[in-house]
XYZ file of C-alpha atoms in Angstrom:
597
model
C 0.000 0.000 0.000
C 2.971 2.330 0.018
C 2.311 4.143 -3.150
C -1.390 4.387 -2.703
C -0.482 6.295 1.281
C 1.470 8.999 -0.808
C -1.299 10.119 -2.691
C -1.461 13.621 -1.774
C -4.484 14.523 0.376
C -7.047 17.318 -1.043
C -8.292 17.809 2.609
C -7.332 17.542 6.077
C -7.153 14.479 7.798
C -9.802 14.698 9.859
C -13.839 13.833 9.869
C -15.032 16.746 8.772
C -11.901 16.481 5.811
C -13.456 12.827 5.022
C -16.509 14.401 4.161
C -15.555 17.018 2.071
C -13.363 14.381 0.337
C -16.478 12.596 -0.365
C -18.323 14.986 -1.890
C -15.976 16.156 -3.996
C -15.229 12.219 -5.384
C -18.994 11.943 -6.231
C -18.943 15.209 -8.459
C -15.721 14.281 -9.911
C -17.191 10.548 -10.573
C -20.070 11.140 -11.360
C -18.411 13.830 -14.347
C -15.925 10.955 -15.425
C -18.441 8.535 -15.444
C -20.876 10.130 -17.832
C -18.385 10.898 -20.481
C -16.646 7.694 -19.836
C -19.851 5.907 -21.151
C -20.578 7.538 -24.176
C -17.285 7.029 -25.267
C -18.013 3.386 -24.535
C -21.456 3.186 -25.768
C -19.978 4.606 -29.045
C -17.576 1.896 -29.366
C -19.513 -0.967 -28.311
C -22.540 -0.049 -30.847
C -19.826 1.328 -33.365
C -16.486 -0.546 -33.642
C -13.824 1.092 -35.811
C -10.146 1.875 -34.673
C -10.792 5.407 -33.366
C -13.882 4.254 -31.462
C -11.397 1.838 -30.139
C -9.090 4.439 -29.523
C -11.278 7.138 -27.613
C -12.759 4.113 -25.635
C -9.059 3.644 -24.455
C -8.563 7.125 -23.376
C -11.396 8.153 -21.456
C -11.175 4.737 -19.420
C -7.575 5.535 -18.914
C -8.527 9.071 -17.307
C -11.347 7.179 -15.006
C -9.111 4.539 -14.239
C -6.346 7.468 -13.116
C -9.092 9.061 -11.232
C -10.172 5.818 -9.509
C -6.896 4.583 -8.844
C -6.090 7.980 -7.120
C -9.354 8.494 -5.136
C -9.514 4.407 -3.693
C -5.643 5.758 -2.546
C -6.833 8.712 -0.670
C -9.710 6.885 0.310
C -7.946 4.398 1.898
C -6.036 6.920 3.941
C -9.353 8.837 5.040
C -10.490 5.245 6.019
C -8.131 5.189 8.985
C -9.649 8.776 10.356
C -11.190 8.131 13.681
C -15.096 9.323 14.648
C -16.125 8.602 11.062
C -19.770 9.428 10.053
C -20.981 5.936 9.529
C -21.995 7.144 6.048
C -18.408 8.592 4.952
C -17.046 5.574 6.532
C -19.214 2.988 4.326
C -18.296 4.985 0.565
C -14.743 5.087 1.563
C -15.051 1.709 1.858
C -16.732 1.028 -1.085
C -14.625 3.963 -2.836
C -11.503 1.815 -2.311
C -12.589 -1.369 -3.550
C -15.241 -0.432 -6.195
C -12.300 -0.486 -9.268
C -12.721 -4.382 -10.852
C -9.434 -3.902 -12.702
C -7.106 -1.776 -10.990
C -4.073 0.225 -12.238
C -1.044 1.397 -10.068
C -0.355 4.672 -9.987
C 3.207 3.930 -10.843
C 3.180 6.578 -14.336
C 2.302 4.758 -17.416
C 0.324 1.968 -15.605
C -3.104 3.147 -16.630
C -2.791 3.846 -20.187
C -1.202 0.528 -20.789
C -4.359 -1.271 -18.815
C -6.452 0.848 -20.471
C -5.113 0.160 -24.426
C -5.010 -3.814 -23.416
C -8.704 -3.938 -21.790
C -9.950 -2.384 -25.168
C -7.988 -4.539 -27.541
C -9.216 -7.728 -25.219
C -13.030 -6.426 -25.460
C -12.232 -6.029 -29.650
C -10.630 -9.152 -30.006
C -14.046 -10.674 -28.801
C -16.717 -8.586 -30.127
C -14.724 -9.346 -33.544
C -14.328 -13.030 -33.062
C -15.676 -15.398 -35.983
C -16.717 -18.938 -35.753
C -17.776 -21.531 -38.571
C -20.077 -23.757 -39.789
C -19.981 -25.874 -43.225
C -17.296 -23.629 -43.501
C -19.070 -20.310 -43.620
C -17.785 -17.539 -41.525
C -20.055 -15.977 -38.801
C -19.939 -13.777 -35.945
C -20.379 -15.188 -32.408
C -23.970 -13.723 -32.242
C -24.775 -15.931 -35.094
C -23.066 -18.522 -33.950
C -24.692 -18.696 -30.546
C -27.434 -18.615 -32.434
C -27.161 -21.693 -34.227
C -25.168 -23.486 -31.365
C -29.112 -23.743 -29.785
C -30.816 -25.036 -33.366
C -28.533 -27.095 -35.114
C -28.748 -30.134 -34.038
C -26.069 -31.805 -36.576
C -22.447 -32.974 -34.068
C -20.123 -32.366 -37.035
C -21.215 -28.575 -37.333
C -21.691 -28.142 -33.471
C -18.425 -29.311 -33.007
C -17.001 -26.878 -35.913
C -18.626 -23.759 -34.322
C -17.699 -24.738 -30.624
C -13.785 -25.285 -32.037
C -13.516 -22.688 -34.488
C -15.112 -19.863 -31.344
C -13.187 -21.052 -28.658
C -10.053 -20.334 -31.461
C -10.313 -16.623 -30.874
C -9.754 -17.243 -27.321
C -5.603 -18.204 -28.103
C -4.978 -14.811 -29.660
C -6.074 -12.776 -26.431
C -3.482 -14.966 -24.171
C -0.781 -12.216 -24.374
C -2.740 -9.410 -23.663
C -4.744 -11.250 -20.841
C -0.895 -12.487 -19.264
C 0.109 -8.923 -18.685
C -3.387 -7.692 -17.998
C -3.332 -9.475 -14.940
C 0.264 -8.585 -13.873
C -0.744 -4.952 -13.993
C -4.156 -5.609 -12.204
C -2.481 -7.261 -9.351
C 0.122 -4.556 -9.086
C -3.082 -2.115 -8.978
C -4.966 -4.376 -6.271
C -2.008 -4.561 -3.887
C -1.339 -0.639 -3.554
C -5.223 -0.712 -2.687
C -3.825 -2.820 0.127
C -5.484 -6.358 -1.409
C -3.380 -9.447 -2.070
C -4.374 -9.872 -5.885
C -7.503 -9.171 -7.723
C -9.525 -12.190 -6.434
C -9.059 -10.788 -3.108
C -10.552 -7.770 -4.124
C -13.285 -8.950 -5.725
C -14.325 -11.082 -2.761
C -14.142 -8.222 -0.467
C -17.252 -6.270 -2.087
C -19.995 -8.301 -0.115
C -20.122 -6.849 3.324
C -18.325 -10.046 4.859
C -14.142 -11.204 4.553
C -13.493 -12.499 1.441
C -12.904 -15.680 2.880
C -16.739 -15.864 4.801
C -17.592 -14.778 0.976
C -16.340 -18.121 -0.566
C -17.784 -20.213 2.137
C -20.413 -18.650 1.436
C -20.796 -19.751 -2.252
C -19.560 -23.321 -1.515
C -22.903 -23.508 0.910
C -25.064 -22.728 -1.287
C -23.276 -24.467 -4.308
C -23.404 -28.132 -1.541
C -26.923 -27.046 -1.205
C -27.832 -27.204 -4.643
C -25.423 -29.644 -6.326
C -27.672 -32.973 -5.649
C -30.572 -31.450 -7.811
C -27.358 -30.299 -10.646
C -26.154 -34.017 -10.396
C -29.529 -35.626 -10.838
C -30.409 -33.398 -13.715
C -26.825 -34.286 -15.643
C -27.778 -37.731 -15.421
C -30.901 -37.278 -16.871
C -29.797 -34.906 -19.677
C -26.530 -37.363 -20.542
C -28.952 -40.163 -20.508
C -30.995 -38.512 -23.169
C -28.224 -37.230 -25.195
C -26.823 -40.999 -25.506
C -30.461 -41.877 -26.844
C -30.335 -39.278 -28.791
C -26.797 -39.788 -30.345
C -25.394 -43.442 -29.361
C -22.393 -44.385 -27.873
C -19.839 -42.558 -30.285
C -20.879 -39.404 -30.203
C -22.359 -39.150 -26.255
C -21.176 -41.941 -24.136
C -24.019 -43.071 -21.322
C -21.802 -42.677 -18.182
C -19.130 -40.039 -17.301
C -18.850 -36.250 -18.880
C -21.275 -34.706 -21.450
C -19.947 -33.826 -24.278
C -19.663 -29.824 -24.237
C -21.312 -28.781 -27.545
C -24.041 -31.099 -27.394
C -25.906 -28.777 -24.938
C -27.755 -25.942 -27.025
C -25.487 -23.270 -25.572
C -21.923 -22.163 -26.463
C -20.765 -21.962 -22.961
C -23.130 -25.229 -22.041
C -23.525 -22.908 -19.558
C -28.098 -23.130 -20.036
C -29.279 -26.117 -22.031
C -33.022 -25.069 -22.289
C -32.331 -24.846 -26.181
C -31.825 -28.773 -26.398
C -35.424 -29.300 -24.645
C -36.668 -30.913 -27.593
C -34.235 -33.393 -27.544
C -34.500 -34.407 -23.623
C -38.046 -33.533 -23.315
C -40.239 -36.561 -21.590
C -42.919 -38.636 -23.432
C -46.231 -36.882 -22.450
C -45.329 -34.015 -19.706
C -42.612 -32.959 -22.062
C -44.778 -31.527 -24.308
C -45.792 -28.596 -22.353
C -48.297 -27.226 -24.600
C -46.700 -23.891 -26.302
C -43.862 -22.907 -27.329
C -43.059 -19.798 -26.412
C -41.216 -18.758 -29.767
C -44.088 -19.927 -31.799
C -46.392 -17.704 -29.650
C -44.327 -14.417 -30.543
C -43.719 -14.953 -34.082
C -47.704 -16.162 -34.559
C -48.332 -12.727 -32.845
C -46.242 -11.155 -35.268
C -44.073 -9.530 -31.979
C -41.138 -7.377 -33.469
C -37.901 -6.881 -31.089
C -39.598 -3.710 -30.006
C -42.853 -5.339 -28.963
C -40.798 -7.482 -27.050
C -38.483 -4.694 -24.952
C -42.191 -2.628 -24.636
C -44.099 -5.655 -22.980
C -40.781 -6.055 -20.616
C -41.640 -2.889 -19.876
C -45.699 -2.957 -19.246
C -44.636 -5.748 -16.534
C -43.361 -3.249 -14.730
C -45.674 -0.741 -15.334
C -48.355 -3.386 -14.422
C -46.065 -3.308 -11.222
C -46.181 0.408 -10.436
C -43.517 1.505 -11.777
C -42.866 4.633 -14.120
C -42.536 4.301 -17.892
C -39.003 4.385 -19.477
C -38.304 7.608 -20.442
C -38.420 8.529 -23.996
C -34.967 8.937 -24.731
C -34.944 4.935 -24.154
C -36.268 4.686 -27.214
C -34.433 6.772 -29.083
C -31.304 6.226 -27.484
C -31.374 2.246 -27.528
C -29.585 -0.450 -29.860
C -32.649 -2.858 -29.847
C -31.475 -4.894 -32.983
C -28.027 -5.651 -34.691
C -27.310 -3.254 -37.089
C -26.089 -4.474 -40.783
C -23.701 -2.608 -41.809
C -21.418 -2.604 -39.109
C -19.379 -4.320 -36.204
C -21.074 -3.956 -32.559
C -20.776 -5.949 -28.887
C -23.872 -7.975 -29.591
C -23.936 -9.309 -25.251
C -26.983 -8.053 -24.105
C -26.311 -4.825 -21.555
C -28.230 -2.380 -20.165
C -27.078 1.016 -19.629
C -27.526 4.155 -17.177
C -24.874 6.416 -19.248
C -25.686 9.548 -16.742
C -26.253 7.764 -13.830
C -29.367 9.441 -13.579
C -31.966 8.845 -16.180
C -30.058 8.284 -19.901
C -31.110 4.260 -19.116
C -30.639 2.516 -22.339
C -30.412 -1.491 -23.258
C -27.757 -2.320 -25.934
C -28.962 -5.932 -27.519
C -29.237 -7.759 -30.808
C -32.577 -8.776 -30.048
C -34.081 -11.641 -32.006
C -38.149 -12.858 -32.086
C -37.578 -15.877 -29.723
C -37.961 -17.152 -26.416
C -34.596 -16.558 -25.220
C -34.484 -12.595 -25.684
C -38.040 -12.577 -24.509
C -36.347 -13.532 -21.255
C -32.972 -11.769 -21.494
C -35.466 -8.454 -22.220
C -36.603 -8.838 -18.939
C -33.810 -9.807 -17.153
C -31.756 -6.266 -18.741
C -34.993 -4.354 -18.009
C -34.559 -5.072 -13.897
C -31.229 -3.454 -14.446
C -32.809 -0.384 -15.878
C -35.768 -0.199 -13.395
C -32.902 -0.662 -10.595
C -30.211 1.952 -11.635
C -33.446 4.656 -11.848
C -34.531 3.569 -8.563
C -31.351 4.481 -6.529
C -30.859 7.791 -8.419
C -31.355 10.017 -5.552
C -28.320 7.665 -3.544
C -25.025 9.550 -3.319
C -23.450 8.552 -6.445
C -21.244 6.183 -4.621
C -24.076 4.080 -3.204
C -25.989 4.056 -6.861
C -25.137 0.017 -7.197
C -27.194 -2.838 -6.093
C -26.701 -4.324 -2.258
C -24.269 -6.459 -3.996
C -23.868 -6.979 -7.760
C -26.027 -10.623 -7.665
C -28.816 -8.400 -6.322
C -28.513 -6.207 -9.556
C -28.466 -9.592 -12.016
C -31.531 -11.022 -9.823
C -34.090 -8.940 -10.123
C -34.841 -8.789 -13.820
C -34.649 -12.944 -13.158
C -37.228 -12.224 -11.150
C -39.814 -10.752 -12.990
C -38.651 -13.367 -15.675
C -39.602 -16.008 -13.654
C -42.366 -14.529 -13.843
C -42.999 -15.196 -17.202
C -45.996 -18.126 -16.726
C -48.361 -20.073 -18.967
C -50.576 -17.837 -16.688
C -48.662 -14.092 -17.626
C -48.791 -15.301 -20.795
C -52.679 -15.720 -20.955
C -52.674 -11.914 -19.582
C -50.941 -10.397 -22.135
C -53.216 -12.231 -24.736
C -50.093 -14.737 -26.024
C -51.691 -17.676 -25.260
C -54.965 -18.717 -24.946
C -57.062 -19.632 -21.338
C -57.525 -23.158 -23.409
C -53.966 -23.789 -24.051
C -52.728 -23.514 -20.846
C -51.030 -26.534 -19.447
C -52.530 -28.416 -17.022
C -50.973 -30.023 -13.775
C -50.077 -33.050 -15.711
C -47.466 -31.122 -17.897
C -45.760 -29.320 -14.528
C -42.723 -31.792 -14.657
C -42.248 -30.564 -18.719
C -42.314 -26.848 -16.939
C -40.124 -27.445 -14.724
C -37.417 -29.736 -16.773
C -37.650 -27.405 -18.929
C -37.006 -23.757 -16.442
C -34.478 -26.146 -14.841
C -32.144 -26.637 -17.870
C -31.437 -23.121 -17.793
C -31.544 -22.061 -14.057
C -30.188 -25.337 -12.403
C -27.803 -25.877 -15.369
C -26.068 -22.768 -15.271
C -25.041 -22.761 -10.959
C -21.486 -24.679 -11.338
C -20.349 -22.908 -14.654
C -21.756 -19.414 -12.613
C -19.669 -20.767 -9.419
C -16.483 -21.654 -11.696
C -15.266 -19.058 -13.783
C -15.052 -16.481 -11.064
C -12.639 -19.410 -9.517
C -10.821 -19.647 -12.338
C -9.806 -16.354 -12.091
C -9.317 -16.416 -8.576
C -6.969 -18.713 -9.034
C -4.623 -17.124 -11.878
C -4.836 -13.500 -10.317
C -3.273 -15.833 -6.939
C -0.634 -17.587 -8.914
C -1.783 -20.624 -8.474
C -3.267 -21.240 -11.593
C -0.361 -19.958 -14.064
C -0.041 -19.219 -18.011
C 1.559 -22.895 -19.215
C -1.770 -23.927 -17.268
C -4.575 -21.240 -18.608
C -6.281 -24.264 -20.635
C -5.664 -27.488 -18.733
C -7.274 -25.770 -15.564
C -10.095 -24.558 -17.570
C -11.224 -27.779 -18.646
C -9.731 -29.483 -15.625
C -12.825 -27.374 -13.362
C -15.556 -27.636 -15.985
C -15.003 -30.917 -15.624
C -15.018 -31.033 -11.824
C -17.790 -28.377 -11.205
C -20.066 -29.312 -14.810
C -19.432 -32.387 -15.597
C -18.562 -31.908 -19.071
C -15.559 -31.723 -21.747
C -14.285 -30.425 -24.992
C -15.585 -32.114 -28.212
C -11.893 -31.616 -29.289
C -8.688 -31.906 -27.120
C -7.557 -28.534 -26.638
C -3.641 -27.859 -26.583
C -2.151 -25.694 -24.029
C -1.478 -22.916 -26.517
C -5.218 -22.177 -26.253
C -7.338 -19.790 -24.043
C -10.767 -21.365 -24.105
C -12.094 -18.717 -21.631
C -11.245 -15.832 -23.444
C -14.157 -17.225 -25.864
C -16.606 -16.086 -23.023
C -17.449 -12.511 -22.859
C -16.854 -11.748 -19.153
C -13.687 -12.961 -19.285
C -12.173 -10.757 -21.895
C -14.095 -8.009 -21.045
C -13.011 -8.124 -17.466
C -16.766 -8.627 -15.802
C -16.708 -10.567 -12.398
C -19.259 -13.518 -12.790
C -19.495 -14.719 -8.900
C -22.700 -12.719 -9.504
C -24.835 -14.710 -11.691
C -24.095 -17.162 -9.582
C -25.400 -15.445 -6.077
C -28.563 -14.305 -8.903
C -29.507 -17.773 -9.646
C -30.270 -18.138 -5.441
C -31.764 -14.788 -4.449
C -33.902 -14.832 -7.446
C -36.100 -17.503 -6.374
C -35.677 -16.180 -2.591
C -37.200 -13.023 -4.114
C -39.913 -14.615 -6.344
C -40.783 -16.438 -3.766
C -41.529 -13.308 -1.489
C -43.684 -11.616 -4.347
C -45.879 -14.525 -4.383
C -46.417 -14.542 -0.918
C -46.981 -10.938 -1.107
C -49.590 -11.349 -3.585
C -51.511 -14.023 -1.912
C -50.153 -16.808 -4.193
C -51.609 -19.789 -3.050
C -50.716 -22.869 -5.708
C -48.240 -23.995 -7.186
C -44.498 -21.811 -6.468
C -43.625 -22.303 -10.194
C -46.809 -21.620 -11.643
C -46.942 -18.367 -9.743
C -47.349 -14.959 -11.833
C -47.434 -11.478 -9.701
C -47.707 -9.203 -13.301
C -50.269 -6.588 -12.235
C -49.427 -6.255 -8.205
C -48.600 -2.787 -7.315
C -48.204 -3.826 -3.417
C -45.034 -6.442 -4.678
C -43.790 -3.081 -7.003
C -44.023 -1.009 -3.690
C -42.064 -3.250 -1.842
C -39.445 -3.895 -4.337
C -38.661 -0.433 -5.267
C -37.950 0.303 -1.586
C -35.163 -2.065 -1.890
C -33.722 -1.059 -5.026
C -33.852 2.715 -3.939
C -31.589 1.843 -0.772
C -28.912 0.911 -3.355
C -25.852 0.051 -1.375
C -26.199 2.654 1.035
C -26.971 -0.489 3.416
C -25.007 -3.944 3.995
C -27.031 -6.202 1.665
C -28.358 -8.656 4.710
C -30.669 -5.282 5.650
C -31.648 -5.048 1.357
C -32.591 -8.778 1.223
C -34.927 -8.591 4.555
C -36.281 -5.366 3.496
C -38.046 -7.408 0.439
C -37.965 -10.620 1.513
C -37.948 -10.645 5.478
C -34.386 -13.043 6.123
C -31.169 -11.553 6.247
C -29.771 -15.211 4.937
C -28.809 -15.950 1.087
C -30.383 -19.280 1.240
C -30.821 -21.890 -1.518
C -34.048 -23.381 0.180
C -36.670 -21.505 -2.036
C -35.320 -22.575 -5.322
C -34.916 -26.501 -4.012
C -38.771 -25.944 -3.322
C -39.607 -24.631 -6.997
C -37.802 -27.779 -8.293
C -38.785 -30.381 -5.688
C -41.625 -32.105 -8.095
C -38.613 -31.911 -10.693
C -36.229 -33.924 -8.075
C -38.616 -36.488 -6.888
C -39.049 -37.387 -10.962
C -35.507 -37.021 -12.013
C -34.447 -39.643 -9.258
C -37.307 -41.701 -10.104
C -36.036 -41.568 -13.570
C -32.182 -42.153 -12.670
C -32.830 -44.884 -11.201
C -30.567 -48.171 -12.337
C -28.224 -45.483 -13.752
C -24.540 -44.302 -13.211
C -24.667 -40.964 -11.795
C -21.888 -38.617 -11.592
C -18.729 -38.417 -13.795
C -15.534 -40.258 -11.746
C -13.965 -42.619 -12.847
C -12.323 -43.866 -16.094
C -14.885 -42.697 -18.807
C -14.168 -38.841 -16.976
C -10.783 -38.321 -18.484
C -10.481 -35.370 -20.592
C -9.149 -36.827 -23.518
């Protein structure tokens, strides 16, 4: 921490100096900020070299300024008779940079120039299939419709590729990060991270192995179903019927949610669940703007405000054609006040009916906790800020869908089809919990050492294995980088949160339905229309972080406790029937047939 205690002091030492400090860091923020990201909404909806290049410079000034405020803040930190207030930004102040610079001269810019060329490198990344070129939207695209191994093994290989070419830049990237996280006084980055949650960063990974122990037995049982189908589907050769699943078999490019392979696992009878979600929008001729405007009647129907109208104006709603952009789904408060904007390459299907919701919460959130210092204008923690757009997804019922006139009173399912339901809600919540849990480890471990550059790919595969159960459908040399090939690696975005979203947003579903006298079935449970569940939600998002998020969680929900007990309720029909089904067979992946070869 030595060069972070000789940043020179703007004000005394003092309480009253702490204060002043802190206002002046939230205008100075909250001026960097807003220039900051119009320079990168330009260059993710816009990608040339000088978009590029005045992305790189205005995040070199904020990370500069950030670098040098979490310094002084750390000093302030140490001031005795602290208003409780001061004391909790400075905190925050000091550990709120993901990627930190030193302020040894120099440091930032190079950070800077390498974070841009890593976010490039994958927003220009190319797959194939049959041997025709296509960008990774189109490509994740296909990875959930084509059901063909030979081309879902081409477009898994040939997009994981663009991972090896970011290895360089990633290698220093995290030398210079570390450098930046011990002036802050942290050990390395993963330290850091982990220290954002209102608890040690140790009590913070407990944490996440509880509720990962808690949940893993319904994971386990669903792999064993889904492996068991795939072999039916496929035979021996291509999808053996014990050990690993074979990674590109899964509907997903990450086989991170395998909802899109539903068809293929679905059960005789229940499967068929009675709509199709997809087929509903395009029969109801929905455009991608119909979608994103009945995201946004939910919560209207909720009590909340309408977006303002520069949403609509302001918004990249589809891909453009003529042009490069960052087609990962984001939503966007560029003024930290009221600019709110989503940036997506929105398709008519199921999926981005869902992910419309999901980036909406984020919207409906950073509006709420506008009047917070600009410090506190974050969630409680940053699962809380990807949960509650999961949420009102959740949401999304046979029932909610007979209110907003997609599907008809006679075509809802009946109690008969609630294991198809919930198979099929499962294979994207329950699925995704060990790869949410694992890349954030990953990470941990090379920003510690102990995971080191000659080892980038073995470990990679070595913990999706482990934590997923699954494996390449190609043996991958150590010259690769097969994370780089996921967005939040390159671009630098912590991922322990999707994780800690999967939990609270059934903890908080399940409050709204109590709220709103729910009475049958948890899953089945729709609260669209309930102003008193909008009342009580928007007085936790307006607390922001100005509050440990134990005091956000029972504000909503009434239990201070992250707890995995409501989602094992949701999915308890789903457990007694998948080990019903399992029966006879060999569960798990030990053992010979789990090599990674």
């Amino acid at each position: 921490m030595e060069a972070a205690e000789e940043a020179p002091l703007p004000y005394p030492l003092t309480p009253e100096g702490a204060d002043q400090f802190i206002a002046a860091a939230n205008d100075e923020m909250a001026d960097a900020f807003e220039i900051s990201a119009r320079a990168a909404w330009v260059n993710s909806t816009y990608i040339t070299q000088d978009t590029d290049a005045l992305n790189t410079y205005f995040g070199t000034l904020v990370t500069e300024m950030l670098v040098r405020l979490a310094g002084q803040a750390a000093q302030y930190a140490e001031v005795d008779g602290l208003d409780p207030v001061t004391s909790r930004q400075l905190d925050q102040l000091r550990s709120g940079i993901s990627i930190p610079a030193s302020s040894r001269p120099g440091a930032a810019a190079e950070l800077s120039q390498i974070q841009t060329e890593l976010g490039t490198a994958y927003s220009t990344g190319r797959a194939t299939m049959n041997g025709e070129t296509i960008n990774g939207n189109e490509a994740e695209a296909r990875m959930g419709s084509v059901r063909d191994p030979a081309a879902l093994q081409e477009m898994w290989t040939t997009w994981h590729n663009n991972g090896a070419g970011m290895r360089e830049n990633y290698e220093r990237m995290v030398v210079l990060a570390n450098e930046g996280a011990r002036e802050l006084g942290f050990d390395n980055v993963g330290d850091l991270w982990r220290s954002g949650y209102d608890m040690e960063p140790e009590e913070f990974a407990a944490l996440t192995e509880r509720l990962w122990n808690e949940t893993r037995p319904l994971y386990e049982q669903l792999h064993c179903y889904v492996r068991a189908e795939l072999n039916s589907e496929y035979g021996d050769q291509v999808q053996a019927a014990t050990g690993p699943i074979r990674a590109d078999l899964l509907g997903n490019m990450w086989a991170q949610e395998w909802g899109n392979i539903y068809d293929v696992v679905a059960p005789e009878g229940a499967g068929d669940v009675g709509y199709d979600l997809t087929e509903l929008l395009e029969r109801a001729e929905y455009t991608p703007e119909r979608i994103v405007r009945t995201g946004e009647a939910f919560f209207s129907s909720l009590g909340f405000a309408p977006l303002p109208e520069t949403f609509w104006e302001r918004s990249m709603i589809t891909e453009p054609r003529d042009r490069d952009v960052v087609c990962h789904a984001s939503a966007w408060d560029v003024d930290n006040v009221d600019d709110l904007r989503i940036k997506m390459c929105t398709r008519v299907n199921a999926d981005d009916f869902t992910t419309v919701h999901h980036e909406l919460g984020h919207n409906y959130y950073q509006r709420a906790y506008n009047q917070q210092p600009l410090i506190f204008r974050n969630s409680a923690n940053d699962g809380f800020h990807e949960a509650i757009g999961d949420t009102i997804a959740l949401s999304v019922t046979p029932e909610y869908l007979t209110q907003i006139d997609l599907l008809d009173e006679s075509a809802v399912p009946g109690a008969d089809r609630d294991i198809g339901l919930l198979l099929r809600q499962a294979m994207d919540k329950v699925a995704f919990l060990p790869f949410g849990l694992l890349i954030d480890r990953y990470r941990w471990g090379i920003f510690d050492g102990s995971i080191t550059p000659d080892t980038y790919e073995s470990a990679w595969n070595d913990m999706r294995l482990e934590y997923q159960g699954i494996v390449p459908p190609v043996e991958r040399g150590a010259e690769q980088f097969d994370a780089g090939a996921k967005y939040h690696v390159p671009n630098n975005v912590s991922y322990t949160r999707y994780f800690l979203a999967r939990i609270l947003q059934f903890q908080f579903y399940q409050a709204a339905c109590e709220q709103a006298g729910w009475t049958g079935p948890l899953h089945r449970c729709s609260f669209y229309g309930n102003e008193e569940v909008g009342a009580r939600l928007n007085e936790m998002l307006a607390m922001g972080s100005s509050r440990p998020w134990p005091e956000a969680l029972e504000a909503f929900t009434g239990t201070r406790e992250m707890s995995a007990e409501p989602m094992l309720a949701y999915f308890a029909p789903l457990m007694a029937w998948l080990e019903e089904q399992n029966q006879g067979r060999e569960c798990g992946w030990t053992g010979p047939t789990s090599s990674a070869d």
